[in-house]
CSV table of C-alpha atoms in Angstrom, one decimal:
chain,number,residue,atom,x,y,z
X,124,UNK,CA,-74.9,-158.9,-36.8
X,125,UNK,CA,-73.2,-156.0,-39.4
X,126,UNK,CA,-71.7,-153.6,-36.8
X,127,UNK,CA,-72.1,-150.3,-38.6
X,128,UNK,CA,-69.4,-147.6,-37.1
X,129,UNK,CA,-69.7,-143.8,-38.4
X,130,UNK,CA,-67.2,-141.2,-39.0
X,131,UNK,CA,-66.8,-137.9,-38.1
X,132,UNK,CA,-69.1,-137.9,-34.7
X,133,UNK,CA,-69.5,-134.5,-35.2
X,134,UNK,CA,-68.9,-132.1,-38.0
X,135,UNK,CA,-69.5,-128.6,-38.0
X,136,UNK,CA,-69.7,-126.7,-41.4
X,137,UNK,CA,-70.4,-123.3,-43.2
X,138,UNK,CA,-73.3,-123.5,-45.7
X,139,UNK,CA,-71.6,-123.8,-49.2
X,140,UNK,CA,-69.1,-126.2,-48.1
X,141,UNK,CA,-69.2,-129.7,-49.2
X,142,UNK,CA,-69.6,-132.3,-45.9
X,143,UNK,CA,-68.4,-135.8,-46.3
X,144,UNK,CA,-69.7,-138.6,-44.0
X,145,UNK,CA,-68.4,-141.7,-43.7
X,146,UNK,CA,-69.9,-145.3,-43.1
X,147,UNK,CA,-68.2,-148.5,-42.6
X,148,UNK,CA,-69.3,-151.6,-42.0
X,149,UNK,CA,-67.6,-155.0,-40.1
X,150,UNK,CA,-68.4,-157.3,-43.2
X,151,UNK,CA,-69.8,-156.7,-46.4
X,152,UNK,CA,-73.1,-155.4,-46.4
X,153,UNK,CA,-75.1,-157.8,-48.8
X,154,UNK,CA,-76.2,-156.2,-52.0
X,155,UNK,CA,-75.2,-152.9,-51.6
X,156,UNK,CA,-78.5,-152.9,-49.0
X,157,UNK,CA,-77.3,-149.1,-47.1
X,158,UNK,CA,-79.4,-146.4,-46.9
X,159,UNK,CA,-78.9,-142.9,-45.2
X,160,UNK,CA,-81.6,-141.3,-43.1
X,161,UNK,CA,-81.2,-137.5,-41.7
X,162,UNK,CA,-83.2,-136.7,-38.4
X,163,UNK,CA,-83.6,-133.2,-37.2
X,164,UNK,CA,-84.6,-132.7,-33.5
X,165,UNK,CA,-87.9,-133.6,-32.6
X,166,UNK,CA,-88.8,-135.6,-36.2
X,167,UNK,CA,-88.7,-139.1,-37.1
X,168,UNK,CA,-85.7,-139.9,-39.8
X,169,UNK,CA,-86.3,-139.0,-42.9
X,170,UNK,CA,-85.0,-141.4,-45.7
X,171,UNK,CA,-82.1,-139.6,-48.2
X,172,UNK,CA,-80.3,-142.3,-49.6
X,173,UNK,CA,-81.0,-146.2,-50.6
X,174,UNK,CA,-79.1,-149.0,-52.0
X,175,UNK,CA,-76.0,-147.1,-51.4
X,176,UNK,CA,-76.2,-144.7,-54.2
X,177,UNK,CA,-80.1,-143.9,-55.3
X,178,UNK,CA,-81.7,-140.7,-54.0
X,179,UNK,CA,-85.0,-141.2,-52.5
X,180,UNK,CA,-88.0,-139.2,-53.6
X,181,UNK,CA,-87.2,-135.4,-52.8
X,182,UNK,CA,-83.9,-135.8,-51.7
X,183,UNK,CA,-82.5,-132.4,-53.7
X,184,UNK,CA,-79.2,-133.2,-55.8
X,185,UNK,CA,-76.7,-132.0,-53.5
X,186,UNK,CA,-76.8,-135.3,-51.3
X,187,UNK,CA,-74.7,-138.1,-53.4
X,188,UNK,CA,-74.2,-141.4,-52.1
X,189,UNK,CA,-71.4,-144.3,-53.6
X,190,UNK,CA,-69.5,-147.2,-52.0
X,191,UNK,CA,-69.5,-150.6,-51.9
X,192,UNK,CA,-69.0,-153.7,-49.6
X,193,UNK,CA,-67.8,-152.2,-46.4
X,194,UNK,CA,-67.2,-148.3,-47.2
X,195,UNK,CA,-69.9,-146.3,-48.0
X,196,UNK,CA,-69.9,-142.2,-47.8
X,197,UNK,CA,-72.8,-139.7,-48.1
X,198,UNK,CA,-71.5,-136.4,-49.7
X,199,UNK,CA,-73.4,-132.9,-49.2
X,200,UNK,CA,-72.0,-131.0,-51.9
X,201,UNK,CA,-72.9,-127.8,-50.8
X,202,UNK,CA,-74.7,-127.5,-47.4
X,203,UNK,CA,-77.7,-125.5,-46.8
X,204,UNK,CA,-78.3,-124.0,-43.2
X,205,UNK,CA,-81.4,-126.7,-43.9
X,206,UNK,CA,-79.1,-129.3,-43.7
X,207,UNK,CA,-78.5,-129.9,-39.6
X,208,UNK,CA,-79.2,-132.9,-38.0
X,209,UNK,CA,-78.2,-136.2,-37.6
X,210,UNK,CA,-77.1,-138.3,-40.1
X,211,UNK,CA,-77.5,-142.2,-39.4
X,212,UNK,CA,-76.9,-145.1,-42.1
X,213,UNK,CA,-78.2,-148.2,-41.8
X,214,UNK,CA,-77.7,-151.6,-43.5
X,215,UNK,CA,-81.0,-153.9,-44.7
X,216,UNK,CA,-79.4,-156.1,-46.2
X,217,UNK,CA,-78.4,-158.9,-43.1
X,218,UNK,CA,-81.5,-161.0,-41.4
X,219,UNK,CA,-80.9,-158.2,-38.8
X,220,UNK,CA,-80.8,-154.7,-39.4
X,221,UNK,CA,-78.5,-152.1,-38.2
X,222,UNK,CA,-78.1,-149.0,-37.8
X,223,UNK,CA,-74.6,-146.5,-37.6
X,224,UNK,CA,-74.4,-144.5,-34.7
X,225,UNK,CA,-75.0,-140.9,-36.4
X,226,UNK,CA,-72.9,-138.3,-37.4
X,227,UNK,CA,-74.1,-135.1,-36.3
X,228,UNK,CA,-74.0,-132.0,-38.5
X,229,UNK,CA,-74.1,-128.4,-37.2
X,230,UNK,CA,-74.2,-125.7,-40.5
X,231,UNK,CA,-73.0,-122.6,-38.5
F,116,UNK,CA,-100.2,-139.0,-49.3
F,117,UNK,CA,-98.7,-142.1,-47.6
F,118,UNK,CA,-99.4,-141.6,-44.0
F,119,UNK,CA,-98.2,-143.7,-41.1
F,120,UNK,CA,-100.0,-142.3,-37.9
F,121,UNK,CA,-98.9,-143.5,-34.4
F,122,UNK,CA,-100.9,-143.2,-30.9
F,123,UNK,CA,-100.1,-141.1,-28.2
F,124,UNK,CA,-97.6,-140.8,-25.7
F,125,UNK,CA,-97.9,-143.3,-22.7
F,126,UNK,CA,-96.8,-143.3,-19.5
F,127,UNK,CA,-96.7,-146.5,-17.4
F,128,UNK,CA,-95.3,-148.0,-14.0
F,129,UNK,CA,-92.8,-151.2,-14.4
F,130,UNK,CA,-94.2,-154.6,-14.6
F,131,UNK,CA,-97.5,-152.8,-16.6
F,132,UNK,CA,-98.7,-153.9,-20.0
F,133,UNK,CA,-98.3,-151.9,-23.0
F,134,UNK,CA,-99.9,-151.7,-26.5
F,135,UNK,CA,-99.2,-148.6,-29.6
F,136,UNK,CA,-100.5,-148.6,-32.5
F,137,UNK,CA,-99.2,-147.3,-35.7
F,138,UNK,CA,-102.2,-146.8,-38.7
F,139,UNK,CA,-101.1,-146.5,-42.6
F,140,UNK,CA,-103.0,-145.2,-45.0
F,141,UNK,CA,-102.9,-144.1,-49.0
F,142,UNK,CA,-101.0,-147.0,-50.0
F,143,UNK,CA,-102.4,-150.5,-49.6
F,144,UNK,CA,-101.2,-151.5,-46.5
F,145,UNK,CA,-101.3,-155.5,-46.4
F,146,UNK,CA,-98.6,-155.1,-49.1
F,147,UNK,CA,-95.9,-153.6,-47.3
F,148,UNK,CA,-93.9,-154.4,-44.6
F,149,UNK,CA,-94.2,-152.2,-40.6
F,150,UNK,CA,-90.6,-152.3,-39.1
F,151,UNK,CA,-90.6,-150.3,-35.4
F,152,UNK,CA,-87.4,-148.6,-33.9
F,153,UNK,CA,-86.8,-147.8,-31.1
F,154,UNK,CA,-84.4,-144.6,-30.0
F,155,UNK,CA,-83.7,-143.9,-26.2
F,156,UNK,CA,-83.8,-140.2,-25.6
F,157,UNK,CA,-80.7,-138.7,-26.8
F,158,UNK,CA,-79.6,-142.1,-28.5
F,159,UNK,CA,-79.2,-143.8,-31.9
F,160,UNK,CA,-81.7,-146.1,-33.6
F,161,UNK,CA,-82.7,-149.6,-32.7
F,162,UNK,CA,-84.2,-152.2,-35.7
F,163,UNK,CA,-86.7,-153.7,-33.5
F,164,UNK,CA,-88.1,-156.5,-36.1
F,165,UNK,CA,-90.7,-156.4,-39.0
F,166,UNK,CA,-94.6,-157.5,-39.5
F,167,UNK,CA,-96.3,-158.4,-43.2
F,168,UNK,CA,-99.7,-157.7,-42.4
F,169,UNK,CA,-100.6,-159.9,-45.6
F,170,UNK,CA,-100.0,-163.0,-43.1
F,171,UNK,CA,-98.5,-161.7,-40.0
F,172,UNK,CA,-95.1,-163.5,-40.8
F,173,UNK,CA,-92.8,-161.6,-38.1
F,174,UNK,CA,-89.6,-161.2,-37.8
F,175,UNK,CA,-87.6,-159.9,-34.5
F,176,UNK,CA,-84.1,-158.3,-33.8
F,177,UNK,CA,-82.5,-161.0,-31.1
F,178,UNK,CA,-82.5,-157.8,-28.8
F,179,UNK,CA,-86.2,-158.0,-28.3
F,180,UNK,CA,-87.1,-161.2,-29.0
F,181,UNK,CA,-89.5,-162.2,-26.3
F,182,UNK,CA,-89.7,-158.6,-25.4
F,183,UNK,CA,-91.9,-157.6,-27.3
F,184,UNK,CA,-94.7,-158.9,-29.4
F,185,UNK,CA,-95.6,-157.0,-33.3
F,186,UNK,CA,-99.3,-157.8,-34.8
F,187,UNK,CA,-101.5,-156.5,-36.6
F,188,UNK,CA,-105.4,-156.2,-37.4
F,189,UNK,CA,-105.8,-156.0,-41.6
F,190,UNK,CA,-109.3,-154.7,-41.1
F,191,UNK,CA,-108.3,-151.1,-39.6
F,192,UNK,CA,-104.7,-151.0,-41.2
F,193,UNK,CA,-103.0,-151.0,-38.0
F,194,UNK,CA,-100.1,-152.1,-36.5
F,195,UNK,CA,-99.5,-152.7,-33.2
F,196,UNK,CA,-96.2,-153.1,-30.8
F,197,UNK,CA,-96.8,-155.0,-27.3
F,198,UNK,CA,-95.1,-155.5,-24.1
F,199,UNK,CA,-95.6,-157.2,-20.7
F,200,UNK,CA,-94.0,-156.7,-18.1
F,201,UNK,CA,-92.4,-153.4,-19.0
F,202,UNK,CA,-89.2,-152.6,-17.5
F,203,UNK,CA,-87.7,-148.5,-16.6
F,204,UNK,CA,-85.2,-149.3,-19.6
F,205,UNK,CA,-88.0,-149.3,-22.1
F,206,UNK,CA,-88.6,-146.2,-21.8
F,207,UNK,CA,-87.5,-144.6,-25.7
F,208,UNK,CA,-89.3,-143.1,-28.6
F,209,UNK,CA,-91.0,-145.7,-30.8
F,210,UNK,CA,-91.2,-145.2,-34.6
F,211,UNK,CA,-93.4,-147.4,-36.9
F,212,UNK,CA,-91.9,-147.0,-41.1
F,213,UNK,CA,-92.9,-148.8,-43.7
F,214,UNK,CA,-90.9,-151.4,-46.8
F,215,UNK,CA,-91.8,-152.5,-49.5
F,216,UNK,CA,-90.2,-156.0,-49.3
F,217,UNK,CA,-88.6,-158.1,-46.3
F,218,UNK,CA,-85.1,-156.9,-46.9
F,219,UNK,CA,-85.8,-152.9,-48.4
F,220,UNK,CA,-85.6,-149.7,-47.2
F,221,UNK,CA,-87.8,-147.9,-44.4
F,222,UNK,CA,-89.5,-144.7,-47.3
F,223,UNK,CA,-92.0,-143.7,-44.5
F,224,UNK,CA,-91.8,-143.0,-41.0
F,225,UNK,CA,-94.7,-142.5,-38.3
F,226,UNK,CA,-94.3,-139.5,-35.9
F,227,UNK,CA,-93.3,-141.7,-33.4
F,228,UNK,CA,-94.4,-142.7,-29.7
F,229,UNK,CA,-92.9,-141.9,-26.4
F,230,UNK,CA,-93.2,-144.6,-23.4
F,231,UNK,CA,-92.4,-143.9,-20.7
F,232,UNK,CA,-92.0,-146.0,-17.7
F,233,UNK,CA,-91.5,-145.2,-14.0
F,234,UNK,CA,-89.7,-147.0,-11.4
């Protein structure tokens, strides 16, 4: 299985910065097959990001996604206080799915 | 409005039998692909496998292969996720979403389920 490993754990921000998540994976992810998926307390994830770099319906501007192969990054280019959660990406590619294990984002 | 609903919050004894259900509707729901994840209170997310309700062809994470069982019933658009013999380490949050192919992106998300299961 693609062993998906996220970075920072935790990042805690002032809205207006720019945040910068990190996702690597332990072999090439096939197709470029990475989405990223916020979840706020108490709600199911909600879908950002797919096939590494398309925004998914209603995801506003500010989130970005690029990479390719093994590095992919998710950029919030200016954080809203809306913006909290946890931030998870996950590969579709492989037979088997997997999933990061979150970056959480506090906007202070 | 895509919709994926999910039933209620269950609360079982280990070695009981378990069934939720997850229902889409606006969209045409033998033409898309129900994955379910699981997260574990405080935890990360789990791929638990993927259903095509068009002809039932299932797939399963290794993880809960033989754990679980995923069907589904075409005539009420409803999914459904089954144990037996449930054990205290099932006990997590349960999310249906939907795809549009075997190897594409979960775009919506049920509310998700909580079982829990007692010692």
């Amino acid at each position: 299985d693609i062993v998906l490993t996220q970075s920072p754990g935790t990042l805690s921000l002032s809205p207006g910065e720019r945040a910068i998540l990190s996702c690597r994976a332990s072999q090439s992810v096939p197709s470029n097959s990475l989405a990223w998926f916020q979840q706020k307390p108490g709600q199911a994830p909600r879908l950002l990001i797919y096939g590494a770099s398309l925004r998914a319906a209603g995801t506003p501007q500010r989130f970005s996604g690029s990479g390719s192969g093994t590095d992919f990054t998710l950029f919030i280019s200016r954080l809203e206080p809306e913006d909290y959660g946890v931030f998870y990406c996950q590969q579709y590619g492989d037979s088997v799915f997997t999933f990061g294990p979150g970056t959480k984002v506090d906007v202070k | 409005e895509v919709q994926l609903v999910q039933s209620g919050a269950e609360l079982k004894k280990s070695g009981e039998s378990v069934t939720i259900s997850c229902k889409g509707s606006g969209y045409s729901f033998n033409n898309y692909y129900i994955g379910w994840v699981r997260q574990v209170p405080g935890k990360g997310l789990e791929w638990m496998g993927l259903i095509f309700p068009g002809d039932s062809d299932t797939t399963y994470s290794p993880t809960f292969q033989g754990r679980v069982t995923l069907s589904v019933d075409k005539s009420f658009s409803t999914a459904y996720l089954h144990w037996n013999n449930l054990q205290a380490s099932d006990t997590a949050l349960y999310f249906c979403a939907r795809a549009d192919g075997f190897r594409d992106v979960f775009d919506y998300w049920g509310q998700g389920t909580l079982v829990t299961v007692s010692s």
